[in-house]
């Protein structure tokens, strides 16, 4: 699935862990999401 997302030009990041890892280690998952999206900008209205 990550390969297909990359092929479509989507940003992809992987966090070591298992399914629903955001419940086990929410701080790490949050850091990864914030780091990955830091450069994103909002579309103009």
XYZ file of N, CA and C in Angstrom:
135
model
N 0.818 -1.174 0.000
C 0.000 0.000 0.000
C 0.876 1.258 0.000
N 1.948 1.274 0.791
C 2.832 2.444 0.836
C 3.472 2.674 -0.529
N 3.837 1.605 -1.196
C 4.449 1.736 -2.524
C 3.481 2.406 -3.485
N 2.232 1.992 -3.459
C 1.227 2.590 -4.340
C 1.019 4.063 -4.012
N 1.023 4.402 -2.749
C 0.862 5.805 -2.351
C 2.033 6.637 -2.859
N 3.241 6.117 -2.715
C 4.421 6.835 -3.221
C 4.333 7.026 -4.732
N 3.899 5.992 -5.433
C 3.768 6.084 -6.891
C 2.770 7.164 -7.290
N 1.804 7.428 -6.447
C 0.809 8.474 -6.723
C 1.287 9.852 -6.275
N 2.484 9.914 -5.698
C 3.032 11.186 -5.265
C 2.610 11.613 -3.872
N 2.020 10.704 -3.127
C 1.577 11.025 -1.777
C 2.765 10.955 -0.822
N 2.720 11.754 0.237
C 3.720 11.653 1.292
C 3.454 10.385 2.091
N 4.516 9.648 2.360
C 4.394 8.387 3.098
C 5.476 8.351 4.172
N 5.112 7.955 5.349
C 6.067 7.747 6.431
C 5.683 6.445 7.116
N 6.661 5.742 7.610
C 6.378 4.487 8.290
C 6.909 4.548 9.711
N 6.093 4.120 10.633
C 6.459 4.056 12.043
C 6.594 2.581 12.396
N 7.739 2.192 12.967
C 7.857 0.791 13.372
C 6.769 0.454 14.393
N 6.094 -0.610 14.186
C 5.036 -1.012 15.116
C 4.074 -1.959 14.431
N 2.960 -2.147 15.054
C 1.953 -3.067 14.535
C 0.668 -2.305 14.257
N -0.324 -3.026 13.800
C -1.625 -2.441 13.508
C -2.146 -1.703 14.740
N -2.695 -0.531 14.538
C -3.221 0.315 15.615
C -2.129 0.775 16.584
N -0.902 0.942 16.073
C 0.212 1.378 16.920
C -0.062 2.743 17.544
N -0.923 3.542 16.907
C -1.247 4.856 17.468
C -1.885 4.734 18.847
N -2.447 3.592 19.160
C -3.016 3.379 20.498
C -1.946 2.989 21.514
N -0.879 2.356 21.030
C 0.197 1.891 21.899
C 1.203 3.009 22.171
N 1.509 3.798 21.132
C 2.533 4.841 21.245
C 2.069 6.109 20.526
N 1.047 6.776 21.053
C 0.483 7.931 20.362
C 1.468 9.090 20.197
N 2.401 9.252 21.134
C 3.357 10.359 21.020
C 4.256 10.204 19.795
N 4.766 9.006 19.574
C 5.624 8.770 18.412
C 4.849 8.941 17.121
N 3.657 8.397 17.064
C 2.840 8.522 15.857
C 2.533 9.993 15.584
N 2.206 10.740 16.614
C 1.925 12.169 16.457
C 3.147 12.909 15.937
N 4.322 12.620 16.496
C 5.553 13.272 16.018
C 5.788 12.987 14.544
N 5.572 11.764 14.116
C 5.760 11.412 12.710
C 4.767 12.163 11.821
N 3.532 12.242 12.244
C 2.519 12.960 11.457
C 2.867 14.436 11.364
N 3.239 15.048 12.479
C 3.580 16.469 12.468
C 4.812 16.743 11.615
N 5.819 15.885 11.706
C 7.026 16.070 10.899
C 6.716 15.919 9.413
N 5.892 14.940 9.073
C 5.570 14.693 7.674
C 4.740 15.824 7.079
N 3.878 16.426 7.869
C 2.962 17.434 7.337
C 3.437 18.867 7.567
N 4.582 19.048 8.195
C 5.075 20.391 8.528
C 5.211 21.283 7.297
N 5.574 20.721 6.175
C 5.768 21.515 4.967
C 4.524 21.692 4.119
N 3.439 21.094 4.517
C 2.208 21.215 3.746
C 1.640 22.620 3.898
N 0.959 23.078 2.893
C 0.275 24.370 2.988
C -1.205 24.162 2.704
N -2.016 25.063 3.218
C -3.458 24.980 2.982
C -3.768 25.499 1.595
N -4.692 24.877 0.912
C -5.102 25.396 -0.396
C -5.779 26.760 -0.240
N -5.609 27.589 -1.230
C -6.267 28.902 -1.202
C -7.775 28.714 -1.310
N -8.507 29.551 -0.604
C -9.981 29.475 -0.657
C -10.505 30.119 -1.918
